[in-house]
JSON list of C-alpha atoms in Angstrom, two decimals:
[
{"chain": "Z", "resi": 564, "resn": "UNK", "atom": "CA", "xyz": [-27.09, 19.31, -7.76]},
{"chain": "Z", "resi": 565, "resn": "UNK", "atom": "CA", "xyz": [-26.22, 22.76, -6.49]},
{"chain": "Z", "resi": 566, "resn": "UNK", "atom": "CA", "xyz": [-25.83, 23.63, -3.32]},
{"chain": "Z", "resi": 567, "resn": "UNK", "atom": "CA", "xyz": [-25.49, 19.91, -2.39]},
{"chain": "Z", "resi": 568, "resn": "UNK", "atom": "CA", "xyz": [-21.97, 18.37, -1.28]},
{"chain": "Z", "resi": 569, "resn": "UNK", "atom": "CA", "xyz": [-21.24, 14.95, -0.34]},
{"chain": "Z", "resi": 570, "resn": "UNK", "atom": "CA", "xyz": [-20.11, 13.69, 2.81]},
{"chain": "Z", "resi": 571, "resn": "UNK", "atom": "CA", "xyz": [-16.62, 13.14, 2.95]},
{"chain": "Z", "resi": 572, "resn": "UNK", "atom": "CA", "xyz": [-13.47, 11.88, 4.97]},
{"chain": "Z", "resi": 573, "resn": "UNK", "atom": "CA", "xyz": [-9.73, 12.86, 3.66]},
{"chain": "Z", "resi": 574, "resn": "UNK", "atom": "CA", "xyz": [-7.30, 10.26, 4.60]},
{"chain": "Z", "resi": 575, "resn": "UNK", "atom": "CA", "xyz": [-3.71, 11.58, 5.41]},
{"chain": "Z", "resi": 576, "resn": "UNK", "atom": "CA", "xyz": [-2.16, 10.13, 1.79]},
{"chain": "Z", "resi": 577, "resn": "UNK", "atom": "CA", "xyz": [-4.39, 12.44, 0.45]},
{"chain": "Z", "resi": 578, "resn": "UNK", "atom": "CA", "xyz": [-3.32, 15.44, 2.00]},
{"chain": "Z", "resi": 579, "resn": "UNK", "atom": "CA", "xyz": [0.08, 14.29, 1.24]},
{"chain": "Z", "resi": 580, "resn": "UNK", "atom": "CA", "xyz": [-0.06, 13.54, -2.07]},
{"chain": "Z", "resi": 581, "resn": "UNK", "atom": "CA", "xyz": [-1.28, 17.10, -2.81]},
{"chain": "Z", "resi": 582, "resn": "UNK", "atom": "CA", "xyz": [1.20, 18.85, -1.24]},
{"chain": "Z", "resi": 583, "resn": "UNK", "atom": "CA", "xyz": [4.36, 16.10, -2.22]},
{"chain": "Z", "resi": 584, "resn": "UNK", "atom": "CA", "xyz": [6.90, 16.76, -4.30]},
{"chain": "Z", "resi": 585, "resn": "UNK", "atom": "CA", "xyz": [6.83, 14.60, -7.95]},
{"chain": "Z", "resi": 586, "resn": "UNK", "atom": "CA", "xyz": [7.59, 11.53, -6.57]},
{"chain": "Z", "resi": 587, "resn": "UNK", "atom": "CA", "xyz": [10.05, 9.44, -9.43]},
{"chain": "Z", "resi": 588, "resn": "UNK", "atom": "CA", "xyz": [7.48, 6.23, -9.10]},
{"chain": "Z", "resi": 589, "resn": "UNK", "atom": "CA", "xyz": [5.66, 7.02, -12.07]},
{"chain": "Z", "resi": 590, "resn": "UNK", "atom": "CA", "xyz": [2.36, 5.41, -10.36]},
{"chain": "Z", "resi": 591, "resn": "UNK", "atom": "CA", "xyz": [2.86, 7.51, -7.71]},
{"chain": "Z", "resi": 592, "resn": "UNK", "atom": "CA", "xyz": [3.36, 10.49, -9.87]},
{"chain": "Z", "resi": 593, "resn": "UNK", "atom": "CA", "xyz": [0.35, 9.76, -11.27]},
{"chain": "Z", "resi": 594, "resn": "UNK", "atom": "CA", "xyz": [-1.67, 9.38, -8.11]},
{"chain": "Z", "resi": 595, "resn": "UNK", "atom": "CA", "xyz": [0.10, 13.27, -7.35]},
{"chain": "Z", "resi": 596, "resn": "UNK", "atom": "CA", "xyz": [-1.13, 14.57, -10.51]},
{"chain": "Z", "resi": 597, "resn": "UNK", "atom": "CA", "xyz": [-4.64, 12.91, -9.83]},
{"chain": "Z", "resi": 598, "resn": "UNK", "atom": "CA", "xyz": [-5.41, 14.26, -6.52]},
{"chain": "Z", "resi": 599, "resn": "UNK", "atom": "CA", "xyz": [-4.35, 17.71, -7.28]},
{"chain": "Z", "resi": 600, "resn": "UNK", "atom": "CA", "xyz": [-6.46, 17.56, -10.35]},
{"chain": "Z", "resi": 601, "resn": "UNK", "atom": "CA", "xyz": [-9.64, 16.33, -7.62]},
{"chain": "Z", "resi": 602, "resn": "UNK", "atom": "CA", "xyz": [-8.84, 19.19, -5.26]},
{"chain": "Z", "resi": 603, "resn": "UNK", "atom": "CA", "xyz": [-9.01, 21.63, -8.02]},
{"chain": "Z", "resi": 604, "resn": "UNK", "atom": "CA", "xyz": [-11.66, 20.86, -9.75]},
{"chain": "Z", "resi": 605, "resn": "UNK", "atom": "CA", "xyz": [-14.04, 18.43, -7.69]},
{"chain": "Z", "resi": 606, "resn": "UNK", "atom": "CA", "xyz": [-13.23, 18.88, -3.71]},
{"chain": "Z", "resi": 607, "resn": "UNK", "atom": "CA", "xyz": [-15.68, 21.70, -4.10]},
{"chain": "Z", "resi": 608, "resn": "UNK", "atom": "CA", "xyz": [-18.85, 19.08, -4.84]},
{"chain": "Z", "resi": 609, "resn": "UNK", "atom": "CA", "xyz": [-17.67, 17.56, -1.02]},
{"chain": "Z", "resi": 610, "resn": "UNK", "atom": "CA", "xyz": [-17.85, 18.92, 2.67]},
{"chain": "Z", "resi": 611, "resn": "UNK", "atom": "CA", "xyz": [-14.53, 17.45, 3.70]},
{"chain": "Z", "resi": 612, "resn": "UNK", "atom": "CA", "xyz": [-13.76, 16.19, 7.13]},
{"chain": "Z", "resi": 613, "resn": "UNK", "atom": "CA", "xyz": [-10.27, 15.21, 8.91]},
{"chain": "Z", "resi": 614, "resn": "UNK", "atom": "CA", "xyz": [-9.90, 13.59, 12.12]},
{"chain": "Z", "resi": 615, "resn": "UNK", "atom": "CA", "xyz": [-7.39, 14.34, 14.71]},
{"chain": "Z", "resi": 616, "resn": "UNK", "atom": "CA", "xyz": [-5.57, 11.15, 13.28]},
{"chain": "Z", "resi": 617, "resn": "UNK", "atom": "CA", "xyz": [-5.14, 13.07, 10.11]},
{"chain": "Z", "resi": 618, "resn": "UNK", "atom": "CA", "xyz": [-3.72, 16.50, 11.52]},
{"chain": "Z", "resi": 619, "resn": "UNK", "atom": "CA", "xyz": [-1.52, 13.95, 13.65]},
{"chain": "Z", "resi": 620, "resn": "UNK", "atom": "CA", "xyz": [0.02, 11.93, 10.39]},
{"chain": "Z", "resi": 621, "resn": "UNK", "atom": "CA", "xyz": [0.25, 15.30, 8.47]},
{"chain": "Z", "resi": 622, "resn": "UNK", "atom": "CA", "xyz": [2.04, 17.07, 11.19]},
{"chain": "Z", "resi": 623, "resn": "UNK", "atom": "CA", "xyz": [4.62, 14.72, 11.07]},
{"chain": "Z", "resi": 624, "resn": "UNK", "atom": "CA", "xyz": [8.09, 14.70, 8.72]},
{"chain": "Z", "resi": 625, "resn": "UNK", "atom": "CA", "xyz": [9.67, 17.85, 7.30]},
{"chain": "Z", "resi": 626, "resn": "UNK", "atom": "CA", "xyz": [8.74, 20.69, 9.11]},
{"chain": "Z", "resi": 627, "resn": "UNK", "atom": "CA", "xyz": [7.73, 23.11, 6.12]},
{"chain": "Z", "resi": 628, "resn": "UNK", "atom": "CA", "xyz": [5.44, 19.98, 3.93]},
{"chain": "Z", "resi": 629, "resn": "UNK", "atom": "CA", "xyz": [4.07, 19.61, 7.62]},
{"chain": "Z", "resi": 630, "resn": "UNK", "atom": "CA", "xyz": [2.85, 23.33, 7.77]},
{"chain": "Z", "resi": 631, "resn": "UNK", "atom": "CA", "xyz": [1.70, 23.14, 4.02]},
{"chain": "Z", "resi": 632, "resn": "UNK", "atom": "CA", "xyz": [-0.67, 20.06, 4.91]},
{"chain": "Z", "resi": 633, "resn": "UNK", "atom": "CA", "xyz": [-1.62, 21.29, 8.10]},
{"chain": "Z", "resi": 634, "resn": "UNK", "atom": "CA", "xyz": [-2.68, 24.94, 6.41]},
{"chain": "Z", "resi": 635, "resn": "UNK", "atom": "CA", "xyz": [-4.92, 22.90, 3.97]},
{"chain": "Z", "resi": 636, "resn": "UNK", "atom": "CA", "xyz": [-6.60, 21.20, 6.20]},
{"chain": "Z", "resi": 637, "resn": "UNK", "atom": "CA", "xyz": [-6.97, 23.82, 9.24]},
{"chain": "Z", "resi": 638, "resn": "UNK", "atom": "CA", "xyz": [-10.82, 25.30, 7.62]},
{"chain": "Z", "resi": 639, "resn": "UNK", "atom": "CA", "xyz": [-11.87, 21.59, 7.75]},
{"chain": "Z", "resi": 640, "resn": "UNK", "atom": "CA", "xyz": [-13.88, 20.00, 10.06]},
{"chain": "Z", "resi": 641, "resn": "UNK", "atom": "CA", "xyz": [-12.31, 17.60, 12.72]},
{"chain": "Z", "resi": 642, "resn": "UNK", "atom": "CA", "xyz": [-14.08, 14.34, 13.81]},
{"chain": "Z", "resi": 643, "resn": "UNK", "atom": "CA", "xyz": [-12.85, 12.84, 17.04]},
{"chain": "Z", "resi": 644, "resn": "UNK", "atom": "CA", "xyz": [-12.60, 8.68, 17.33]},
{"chain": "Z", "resi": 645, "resn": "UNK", "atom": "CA", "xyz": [-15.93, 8.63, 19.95]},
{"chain": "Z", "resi": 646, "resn": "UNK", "atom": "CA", "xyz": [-15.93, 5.58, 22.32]},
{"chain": "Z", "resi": 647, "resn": "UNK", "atom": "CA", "xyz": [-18.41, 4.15, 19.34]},
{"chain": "Z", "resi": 648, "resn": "UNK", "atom": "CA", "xyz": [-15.37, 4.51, 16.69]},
{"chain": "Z", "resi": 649, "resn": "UNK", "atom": "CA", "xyz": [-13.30, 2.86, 19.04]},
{"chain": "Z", "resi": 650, "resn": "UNK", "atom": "CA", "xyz": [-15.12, -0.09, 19.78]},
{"chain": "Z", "resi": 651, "resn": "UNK", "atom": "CA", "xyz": [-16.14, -0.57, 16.10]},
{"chain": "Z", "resi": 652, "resn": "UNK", "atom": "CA", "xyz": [-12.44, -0.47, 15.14]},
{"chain": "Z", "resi": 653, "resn": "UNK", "atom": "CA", "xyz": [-11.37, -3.01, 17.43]},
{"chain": "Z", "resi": 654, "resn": "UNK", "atom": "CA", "xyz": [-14.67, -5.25, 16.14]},
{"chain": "Z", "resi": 655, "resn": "UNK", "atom": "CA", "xyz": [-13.02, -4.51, 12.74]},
{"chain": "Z", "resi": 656, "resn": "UNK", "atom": "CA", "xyz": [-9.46, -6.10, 13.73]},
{"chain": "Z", "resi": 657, "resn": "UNK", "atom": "CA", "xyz": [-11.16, -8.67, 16.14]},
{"chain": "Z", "resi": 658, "resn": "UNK", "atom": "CA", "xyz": [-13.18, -10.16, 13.07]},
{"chain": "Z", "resi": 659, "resn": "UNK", "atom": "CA", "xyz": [-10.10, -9.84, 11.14]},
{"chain": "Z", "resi": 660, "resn": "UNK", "atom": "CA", "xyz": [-11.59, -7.40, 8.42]},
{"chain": "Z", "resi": 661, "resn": "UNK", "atom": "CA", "xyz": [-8.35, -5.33, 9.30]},
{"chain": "Z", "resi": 662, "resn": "UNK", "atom": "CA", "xyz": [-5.10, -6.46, 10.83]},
{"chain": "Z", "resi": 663, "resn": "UNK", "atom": "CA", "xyz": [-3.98, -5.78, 14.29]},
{"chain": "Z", "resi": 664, "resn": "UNK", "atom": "CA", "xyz": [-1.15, -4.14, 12.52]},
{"chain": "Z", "resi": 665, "resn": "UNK", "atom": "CA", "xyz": [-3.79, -1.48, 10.60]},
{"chain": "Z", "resi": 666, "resn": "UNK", "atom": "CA", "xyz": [-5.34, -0.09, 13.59]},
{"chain": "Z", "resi": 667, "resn": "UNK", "atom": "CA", "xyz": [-4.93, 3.78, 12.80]},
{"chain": "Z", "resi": 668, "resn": "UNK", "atom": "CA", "xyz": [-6.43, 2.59, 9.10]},
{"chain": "Z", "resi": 669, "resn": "UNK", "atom": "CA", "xyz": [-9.47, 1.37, 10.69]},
{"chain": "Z", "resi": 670, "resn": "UNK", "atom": "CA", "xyz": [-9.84, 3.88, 13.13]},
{"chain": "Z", "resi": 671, "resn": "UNK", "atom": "CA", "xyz": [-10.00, 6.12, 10.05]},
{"chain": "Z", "resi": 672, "resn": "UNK", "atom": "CA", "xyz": [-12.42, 3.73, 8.56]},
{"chain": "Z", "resi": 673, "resn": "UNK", "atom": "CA", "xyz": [-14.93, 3.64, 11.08]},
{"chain": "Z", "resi": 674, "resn": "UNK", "atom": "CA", "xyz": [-14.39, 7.36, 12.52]},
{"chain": "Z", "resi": 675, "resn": "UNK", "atom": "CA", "xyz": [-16.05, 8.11, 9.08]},
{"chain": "Z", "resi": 676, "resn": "UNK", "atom": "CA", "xyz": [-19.05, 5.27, 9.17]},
{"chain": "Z", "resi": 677, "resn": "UNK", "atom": "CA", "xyz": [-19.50, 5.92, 12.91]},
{"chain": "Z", "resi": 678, "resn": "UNK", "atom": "CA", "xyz": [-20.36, 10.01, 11.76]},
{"chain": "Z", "resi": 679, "resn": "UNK", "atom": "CA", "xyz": [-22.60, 9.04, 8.54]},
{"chain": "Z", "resi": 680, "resn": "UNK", "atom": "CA", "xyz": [-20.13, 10.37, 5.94]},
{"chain": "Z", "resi": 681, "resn": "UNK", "atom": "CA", "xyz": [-20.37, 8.83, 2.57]},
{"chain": "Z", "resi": 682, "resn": "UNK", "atom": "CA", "xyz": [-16.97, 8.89, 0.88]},
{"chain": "Z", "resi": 683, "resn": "UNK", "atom": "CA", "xyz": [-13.65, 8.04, 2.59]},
{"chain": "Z", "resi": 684, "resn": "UNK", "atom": "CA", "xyz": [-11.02, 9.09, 0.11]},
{"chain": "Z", "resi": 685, "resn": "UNK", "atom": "CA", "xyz": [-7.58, 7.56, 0.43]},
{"chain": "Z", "resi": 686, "resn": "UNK", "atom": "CA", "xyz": [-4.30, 6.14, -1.48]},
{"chain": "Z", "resi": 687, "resn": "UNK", "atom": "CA", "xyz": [-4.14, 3.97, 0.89]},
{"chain": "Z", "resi": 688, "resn": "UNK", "atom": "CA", "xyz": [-4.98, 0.47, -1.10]},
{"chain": "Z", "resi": 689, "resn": "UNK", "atom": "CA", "xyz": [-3.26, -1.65, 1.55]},
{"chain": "Z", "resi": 690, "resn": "UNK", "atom": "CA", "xyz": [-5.91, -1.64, 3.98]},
{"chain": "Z", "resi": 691, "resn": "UNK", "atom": "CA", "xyz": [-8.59, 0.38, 3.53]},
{"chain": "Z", "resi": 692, "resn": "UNK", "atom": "CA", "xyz": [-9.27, 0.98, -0.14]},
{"chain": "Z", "resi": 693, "resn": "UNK", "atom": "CA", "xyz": [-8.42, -2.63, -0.99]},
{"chain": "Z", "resi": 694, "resn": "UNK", "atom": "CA", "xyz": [-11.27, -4.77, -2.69]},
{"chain": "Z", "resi": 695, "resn": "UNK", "atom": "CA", "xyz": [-10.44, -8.07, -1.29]},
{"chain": "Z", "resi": 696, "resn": "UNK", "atom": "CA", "xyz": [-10.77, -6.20, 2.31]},
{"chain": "Z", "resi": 697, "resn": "UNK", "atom": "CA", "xyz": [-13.67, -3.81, 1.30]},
{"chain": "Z", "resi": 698, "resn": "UNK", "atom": "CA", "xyz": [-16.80, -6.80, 1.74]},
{"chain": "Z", "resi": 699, "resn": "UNK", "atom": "CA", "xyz": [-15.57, -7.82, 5.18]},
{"chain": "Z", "resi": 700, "resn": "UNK", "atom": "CA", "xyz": [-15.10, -4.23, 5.93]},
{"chain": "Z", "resi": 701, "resn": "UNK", "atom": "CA", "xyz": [-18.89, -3.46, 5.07]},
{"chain": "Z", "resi": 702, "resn": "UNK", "atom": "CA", "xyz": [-20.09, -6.30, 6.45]},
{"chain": "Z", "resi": 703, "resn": "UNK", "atom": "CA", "xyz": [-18.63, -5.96, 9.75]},
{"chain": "Z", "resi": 704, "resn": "UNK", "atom": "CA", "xyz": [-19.94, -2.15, 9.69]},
{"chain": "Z", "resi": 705, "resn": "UNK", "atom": "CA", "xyz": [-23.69, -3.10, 8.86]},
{"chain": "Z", "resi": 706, "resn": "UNK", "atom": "CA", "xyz": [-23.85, -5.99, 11.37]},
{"chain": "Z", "resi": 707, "resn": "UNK", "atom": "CA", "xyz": [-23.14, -2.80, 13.81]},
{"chain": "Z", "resi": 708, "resn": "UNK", "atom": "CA", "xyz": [-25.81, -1.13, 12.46]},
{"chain": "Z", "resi": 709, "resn": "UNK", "atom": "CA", "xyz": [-23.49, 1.45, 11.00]},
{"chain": "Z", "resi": 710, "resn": "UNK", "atom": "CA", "xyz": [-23.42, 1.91, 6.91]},
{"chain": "Z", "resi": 711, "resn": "UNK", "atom": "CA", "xyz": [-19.93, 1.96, 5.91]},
{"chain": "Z", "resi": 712, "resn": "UNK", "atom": "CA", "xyz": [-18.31, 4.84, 3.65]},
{"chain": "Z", "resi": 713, "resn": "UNK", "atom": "CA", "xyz": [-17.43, 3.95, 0.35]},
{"chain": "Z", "resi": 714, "resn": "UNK", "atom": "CA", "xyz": [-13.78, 3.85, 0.60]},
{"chain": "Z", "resi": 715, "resn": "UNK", "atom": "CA", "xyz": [-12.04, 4.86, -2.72]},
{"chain": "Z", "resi": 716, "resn": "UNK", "atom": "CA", "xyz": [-9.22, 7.44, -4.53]},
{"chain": "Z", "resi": 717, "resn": "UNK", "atom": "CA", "xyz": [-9.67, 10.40, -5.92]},
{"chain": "Z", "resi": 718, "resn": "UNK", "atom": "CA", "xyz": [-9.27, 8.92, -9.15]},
{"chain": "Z", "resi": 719, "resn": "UNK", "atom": "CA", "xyz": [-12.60, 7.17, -8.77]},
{"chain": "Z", "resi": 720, "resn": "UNK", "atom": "CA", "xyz": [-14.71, 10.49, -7.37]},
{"chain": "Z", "resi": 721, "resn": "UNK", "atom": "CA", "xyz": [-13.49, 12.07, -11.21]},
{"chain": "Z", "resi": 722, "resn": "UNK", "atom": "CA", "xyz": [-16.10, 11.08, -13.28]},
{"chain": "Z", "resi": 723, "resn": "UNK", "atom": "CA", "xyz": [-20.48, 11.40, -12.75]}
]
């Protein structure tokens, strides 16, 4: 639908996947070549949002990669953690739908349900775009009255 764009929340693997260089993992060559596909030919169908956790991670490492991420995602929109994200996250790792150890993953997680924003795109299948985590995830969201963002990789935002 023109003119319409999805809601969306760019986790730092994203970012840094798209500006790494070929990695010699082959999976993780692939998941290069995938999200630079997205970005240039489907990021435009999304209004992408970062969060100060994001410019954080990105900024970090080697000094030039760190400006290339950071230019990329200096147009987008920043959404702080609000004392609501906060207290969802630690609901998140209290009812052990993330570990303690994951805290940054669900503060991304619930920065993004806490602001309404549909998609939450990551590499990140560890803890937050993991399906055995994903149904305590959404649970613990909805019993907070927030709707959770579907949290998935680039490779699944390809196809209509």
């Amino acid at each position: 639908m023109p003119g319409w764009h999805r809601l969306s929340y760019i986790e730092t693997t994203i970012i840094s996947y798209l500006t790494a260089r070929p990695s010699k993992d082959l999976v993780q060559r692939a998941h290069q070549q995938l999200t630079r596909t997205w970005w240039r030919t489907r990021r435009s169908e999304f209004e992408l949002h970062v969060s100060p956790l994001v410019l954080q991670e990105a900024a970090a490492g080697d000094p030039a990669r760190a400006r290339r991420r950071l230019a990329l995602l200096g147009a987008l929109p920043v959404l702080g953690p609000t004392a609501d994200a906060i207290d969802l996250s630690r609901i998140l790792i209290d009812r052990r739908a993330i570990p303690k150890k994951a805290e940054v993953d669900a503060l991304h997680i619930v920065i993004a349900a806490v602001n309404g924003i549909e998609y939450l795109l990551t590499w990140n299948c560890t803890h937050i775009a993991n399906a055995r985590m994903r149904s305590k995830i959404e649970a613990v969201c909805r019993t907070e009255s927030y709707e959770p963002p579907v949290l998935c990789t680039p490779e699944e935002l390809m196809e209509d």
